[in-house]
mmCIF file of C-alpha atoms in Angstrom:
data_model
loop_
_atom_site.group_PDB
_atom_site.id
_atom_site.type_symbol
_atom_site.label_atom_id
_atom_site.label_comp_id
_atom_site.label_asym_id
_atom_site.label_seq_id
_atom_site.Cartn_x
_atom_site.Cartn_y
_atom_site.Cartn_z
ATOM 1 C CA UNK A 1 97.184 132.366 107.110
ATOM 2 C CA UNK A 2 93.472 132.503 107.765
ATOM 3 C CA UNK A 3 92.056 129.006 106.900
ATOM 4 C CA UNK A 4 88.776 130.192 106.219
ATOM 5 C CA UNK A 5 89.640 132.466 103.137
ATOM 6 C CA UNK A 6 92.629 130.597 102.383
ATOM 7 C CA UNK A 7 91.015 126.969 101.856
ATOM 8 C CA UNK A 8 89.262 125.911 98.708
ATOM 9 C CA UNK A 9 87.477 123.710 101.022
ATOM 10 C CA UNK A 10 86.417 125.708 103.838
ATOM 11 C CA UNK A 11 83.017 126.166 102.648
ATOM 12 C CA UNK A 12 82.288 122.636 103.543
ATOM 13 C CA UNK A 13 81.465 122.331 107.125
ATOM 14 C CA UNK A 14 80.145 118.603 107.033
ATOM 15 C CA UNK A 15 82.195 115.197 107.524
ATOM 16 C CA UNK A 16 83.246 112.880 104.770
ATOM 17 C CA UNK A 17 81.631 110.088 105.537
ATOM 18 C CA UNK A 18 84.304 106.878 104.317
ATOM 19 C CA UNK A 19 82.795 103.449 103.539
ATOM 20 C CA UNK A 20 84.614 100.102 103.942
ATOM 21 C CA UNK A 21 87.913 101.577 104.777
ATOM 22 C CA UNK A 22 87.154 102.852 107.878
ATOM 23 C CA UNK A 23 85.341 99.831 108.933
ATOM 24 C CA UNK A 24 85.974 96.339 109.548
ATOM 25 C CA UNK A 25 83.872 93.842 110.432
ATOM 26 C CA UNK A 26 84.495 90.419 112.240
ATOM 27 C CA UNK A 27 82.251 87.021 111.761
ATOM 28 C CA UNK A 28 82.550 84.558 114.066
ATOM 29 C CA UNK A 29 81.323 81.004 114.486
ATOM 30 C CA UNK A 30 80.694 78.891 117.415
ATOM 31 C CA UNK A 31 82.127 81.170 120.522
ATOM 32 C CA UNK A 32 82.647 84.565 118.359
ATOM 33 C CA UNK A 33 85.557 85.554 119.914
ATOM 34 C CA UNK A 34 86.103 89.205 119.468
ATOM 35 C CA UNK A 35 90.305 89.971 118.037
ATOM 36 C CA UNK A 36 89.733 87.194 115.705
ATOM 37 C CA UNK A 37 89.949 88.136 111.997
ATOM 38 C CA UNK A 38 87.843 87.649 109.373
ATOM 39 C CA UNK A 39 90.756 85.154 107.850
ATOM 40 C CA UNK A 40 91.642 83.104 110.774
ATOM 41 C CA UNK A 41 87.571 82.754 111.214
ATOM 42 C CA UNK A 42 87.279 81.260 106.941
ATOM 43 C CA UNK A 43 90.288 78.987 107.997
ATOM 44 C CA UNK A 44 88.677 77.578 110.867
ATOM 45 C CA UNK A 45 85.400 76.433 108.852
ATOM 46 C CA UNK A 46 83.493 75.631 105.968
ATOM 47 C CA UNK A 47 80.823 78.333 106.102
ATOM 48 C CA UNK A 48 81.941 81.579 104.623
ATOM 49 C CA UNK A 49 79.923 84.594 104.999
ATOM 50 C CA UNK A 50 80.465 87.614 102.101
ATOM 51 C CA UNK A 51 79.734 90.781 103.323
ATOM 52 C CA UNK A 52 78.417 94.099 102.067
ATOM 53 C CA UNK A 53 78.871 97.526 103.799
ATOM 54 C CA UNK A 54 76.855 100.466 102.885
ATOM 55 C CA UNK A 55 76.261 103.502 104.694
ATOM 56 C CA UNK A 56 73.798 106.248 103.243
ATOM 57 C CA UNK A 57 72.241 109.930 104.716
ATOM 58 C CA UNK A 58 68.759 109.630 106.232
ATOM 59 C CA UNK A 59 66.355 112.280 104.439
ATOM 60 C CA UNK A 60 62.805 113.204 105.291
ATOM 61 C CA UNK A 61 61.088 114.687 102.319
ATOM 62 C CA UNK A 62 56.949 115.017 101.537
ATOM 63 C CA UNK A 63 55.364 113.735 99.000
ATOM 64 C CA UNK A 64 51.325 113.787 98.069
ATOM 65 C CA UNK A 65 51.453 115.589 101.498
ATOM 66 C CA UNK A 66 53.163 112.560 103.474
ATOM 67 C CA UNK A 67 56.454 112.920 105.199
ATOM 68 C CA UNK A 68 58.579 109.859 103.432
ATOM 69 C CA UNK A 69 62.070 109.207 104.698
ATOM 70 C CA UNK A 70 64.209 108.275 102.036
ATOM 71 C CA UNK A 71 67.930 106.788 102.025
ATOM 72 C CA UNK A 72 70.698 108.539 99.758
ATOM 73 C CA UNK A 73 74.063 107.672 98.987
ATOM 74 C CA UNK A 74 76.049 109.037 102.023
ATOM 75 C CA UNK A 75 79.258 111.457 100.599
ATOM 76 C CA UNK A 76 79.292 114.286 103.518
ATOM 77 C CA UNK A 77 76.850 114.559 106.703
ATOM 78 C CA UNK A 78 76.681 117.417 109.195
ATOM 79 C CA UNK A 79 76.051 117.546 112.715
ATOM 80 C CA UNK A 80 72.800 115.941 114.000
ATOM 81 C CA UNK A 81 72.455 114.240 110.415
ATOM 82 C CA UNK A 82 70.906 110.770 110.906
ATOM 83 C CA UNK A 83 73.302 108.217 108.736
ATOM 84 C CA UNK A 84 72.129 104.485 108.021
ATOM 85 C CA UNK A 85 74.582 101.607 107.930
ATOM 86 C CA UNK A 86 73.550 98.461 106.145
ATOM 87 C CA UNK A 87 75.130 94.757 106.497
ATOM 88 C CA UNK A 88 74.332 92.662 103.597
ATOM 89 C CA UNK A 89 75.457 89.206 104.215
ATOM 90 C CA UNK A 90 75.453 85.915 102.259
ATOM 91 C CA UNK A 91 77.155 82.044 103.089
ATOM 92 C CA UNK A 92 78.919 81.091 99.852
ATOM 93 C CA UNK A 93 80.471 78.137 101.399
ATOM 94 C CA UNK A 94 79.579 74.777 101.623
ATOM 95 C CA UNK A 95 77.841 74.289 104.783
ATOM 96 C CA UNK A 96 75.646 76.302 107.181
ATOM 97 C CA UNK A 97 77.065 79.031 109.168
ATOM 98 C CA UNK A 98 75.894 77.974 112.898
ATOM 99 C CA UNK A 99 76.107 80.658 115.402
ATOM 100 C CA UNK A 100 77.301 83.403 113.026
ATOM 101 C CA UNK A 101 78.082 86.490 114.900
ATOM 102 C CA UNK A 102 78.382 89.797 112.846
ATOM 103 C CA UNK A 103 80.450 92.885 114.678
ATOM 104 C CA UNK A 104 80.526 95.991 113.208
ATOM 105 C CA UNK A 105 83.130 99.507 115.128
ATOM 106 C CA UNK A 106 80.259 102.056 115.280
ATOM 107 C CA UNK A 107 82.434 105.054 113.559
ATOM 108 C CA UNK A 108 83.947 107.609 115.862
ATOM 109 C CA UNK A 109 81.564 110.797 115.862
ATOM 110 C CA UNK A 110 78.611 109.097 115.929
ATOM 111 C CA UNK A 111 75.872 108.038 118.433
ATOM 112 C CA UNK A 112 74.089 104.680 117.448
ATOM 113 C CA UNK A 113 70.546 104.691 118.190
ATOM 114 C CA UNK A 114 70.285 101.735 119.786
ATOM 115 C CA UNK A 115 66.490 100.315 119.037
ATOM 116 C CA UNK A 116 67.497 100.910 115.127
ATOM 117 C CA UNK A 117 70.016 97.635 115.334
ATOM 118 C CA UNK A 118 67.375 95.390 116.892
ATOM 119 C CA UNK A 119 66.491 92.797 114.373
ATOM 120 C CA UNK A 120 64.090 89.821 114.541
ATOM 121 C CA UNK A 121 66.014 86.583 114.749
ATOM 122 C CA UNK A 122 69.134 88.016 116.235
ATOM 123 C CA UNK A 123 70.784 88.779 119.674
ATOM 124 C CA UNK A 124 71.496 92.462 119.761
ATOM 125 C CA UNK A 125 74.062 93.854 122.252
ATOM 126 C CA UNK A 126 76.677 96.577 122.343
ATOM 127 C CA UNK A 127 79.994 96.976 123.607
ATOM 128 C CA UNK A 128 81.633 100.113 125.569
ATOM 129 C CA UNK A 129 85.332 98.510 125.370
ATOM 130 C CA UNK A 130 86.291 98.706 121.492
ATOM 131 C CA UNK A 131 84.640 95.162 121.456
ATOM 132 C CA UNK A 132 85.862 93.188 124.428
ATOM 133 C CA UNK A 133 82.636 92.517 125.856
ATOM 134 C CA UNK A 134 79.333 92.639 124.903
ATOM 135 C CA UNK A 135 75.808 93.331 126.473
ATOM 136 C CA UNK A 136 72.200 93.953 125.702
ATOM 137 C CA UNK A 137 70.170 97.443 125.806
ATOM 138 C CA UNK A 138 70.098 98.890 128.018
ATOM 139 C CA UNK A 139 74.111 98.737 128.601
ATOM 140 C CA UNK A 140 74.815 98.579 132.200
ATOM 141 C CA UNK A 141 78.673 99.264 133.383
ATOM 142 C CA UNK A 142 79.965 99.809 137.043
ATOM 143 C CA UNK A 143 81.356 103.102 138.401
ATOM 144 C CA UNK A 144 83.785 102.871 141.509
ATOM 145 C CA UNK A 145 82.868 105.600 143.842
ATOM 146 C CA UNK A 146 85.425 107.797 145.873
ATOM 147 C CA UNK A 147 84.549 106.043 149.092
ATOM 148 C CA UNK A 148 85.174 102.455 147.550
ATOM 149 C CA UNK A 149 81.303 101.321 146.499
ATOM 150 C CA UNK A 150 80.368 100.785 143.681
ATOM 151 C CA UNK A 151 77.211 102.237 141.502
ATOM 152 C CA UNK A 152 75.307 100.288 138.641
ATOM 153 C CA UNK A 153 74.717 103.299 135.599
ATOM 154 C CA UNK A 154 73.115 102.525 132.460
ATOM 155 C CA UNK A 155 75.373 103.579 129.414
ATOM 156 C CA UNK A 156 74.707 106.913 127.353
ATOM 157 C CA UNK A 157 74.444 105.161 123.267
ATOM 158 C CA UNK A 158 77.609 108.173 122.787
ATOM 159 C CA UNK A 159 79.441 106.036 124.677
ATOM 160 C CA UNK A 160 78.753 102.090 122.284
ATOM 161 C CA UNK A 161 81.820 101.506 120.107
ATOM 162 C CA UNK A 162 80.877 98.460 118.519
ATOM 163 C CA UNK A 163 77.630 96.693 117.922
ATOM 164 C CA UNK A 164 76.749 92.852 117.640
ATOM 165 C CA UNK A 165 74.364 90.787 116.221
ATOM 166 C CA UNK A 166 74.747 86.319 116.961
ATOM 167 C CA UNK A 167 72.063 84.493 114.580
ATOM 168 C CA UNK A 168 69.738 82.905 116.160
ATOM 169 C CA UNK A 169 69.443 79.884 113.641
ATOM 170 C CA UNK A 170 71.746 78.587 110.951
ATOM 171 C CA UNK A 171 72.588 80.513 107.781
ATOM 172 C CA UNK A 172 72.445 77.512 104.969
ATOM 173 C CA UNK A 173 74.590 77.937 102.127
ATOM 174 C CA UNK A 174 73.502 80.438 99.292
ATOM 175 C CA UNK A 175 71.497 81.943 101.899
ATOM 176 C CA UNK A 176 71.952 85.466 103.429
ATOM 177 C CA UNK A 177 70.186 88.479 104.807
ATOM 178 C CA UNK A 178 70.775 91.825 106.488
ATOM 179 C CA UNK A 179 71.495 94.261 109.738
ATOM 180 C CA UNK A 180 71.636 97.825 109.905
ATOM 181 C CA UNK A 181 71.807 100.213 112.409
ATOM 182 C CA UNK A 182 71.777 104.181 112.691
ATOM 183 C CA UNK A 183 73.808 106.935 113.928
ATOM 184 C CA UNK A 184 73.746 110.542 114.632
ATOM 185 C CA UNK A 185 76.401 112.674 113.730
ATOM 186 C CA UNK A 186 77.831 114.098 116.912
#
């Protein structure tokens, strides 16, 4: 069977890009311990923070003779295609959420470009251990040589699997806001 004749899809050489099922997202109060869920976290306290998760294809197009980049909804992407992920978050609880911490898995396939998740009034960092630990750009890890030293090497972004944002002040109830970050399709 030759899969290239034979599939009614084969024409299609870009990735599905899948929203919401593919990703989960963790917010924390206080210490934001990473492995907690979402549910043990709204048991704990008051505060509860509703998310949003969006994700949409990066377009440059020109109009009156100026480039404008443009965000559409995000249904397949190709390699080196630059995809946008959006966090839209709001405290519909009773009290203020105080040290809110927001992780999001960066999706497998993709390289986050790490200045694009830098947000005034948050504490950006990235982890290289499917969200164990967490540190700020640029991502330093240590390498165990042959001979028993060890070397200090800045992380490649291809290598972030989750990103992490801790608000720097209070989230009061019925109020909200938003973190994105993007990725290129590997």
């Amino acid at each position: 069977m030759n899969n290239t004749t034979d599939n009614p899809n084969s024409h299609k050489r870009g990735r599905k890009i899948i929203l919401i099922t593919a990703i989960y997202i963790f917010i924390f109060w206080a210490n934001c311990i990473p492995g907690l869920t979402q549910q043990a976290a709204v048991e704990k306290v008051e505060p509860a923070l509703k998310i949003i998760i969006s994700a949409g294809l990066e377009k440059q197009k020109f109009e009156n003779g100026k480039q404008i980049t443009e965000v559409i909804e995000a249904v397949e992407a190709k390699k080196g295609d630059t995809i946008v992920y959006t966090i839209d978050y709001l405290n519909h609880g009773s009290n203020s959420a105080v040290d809110a911490c927001i992780i999001d898995p960066i999706p497998q396939g993709m390289t986050v470009i790490p200045q694009s998740a830098m947000h005034e009034g948050f504490k950006t960092e990235f982890s290289l251990d499917n969200g164990r630990a967490f540190s700020k750009y640029p991502v330093k890890y240590l390498l165990m040589k042959p001979d028993g030293t060890n070397e200090l090497l800045e992380a490649e972004p291809s290598t972030f699997t989750h990103v992490k944002w801790t608000l720097s002040s209070p989230v009061a109830p019925g109020q909200g806001g938003r973190v994105s970050f993007r990725a290129i399709v590997e």
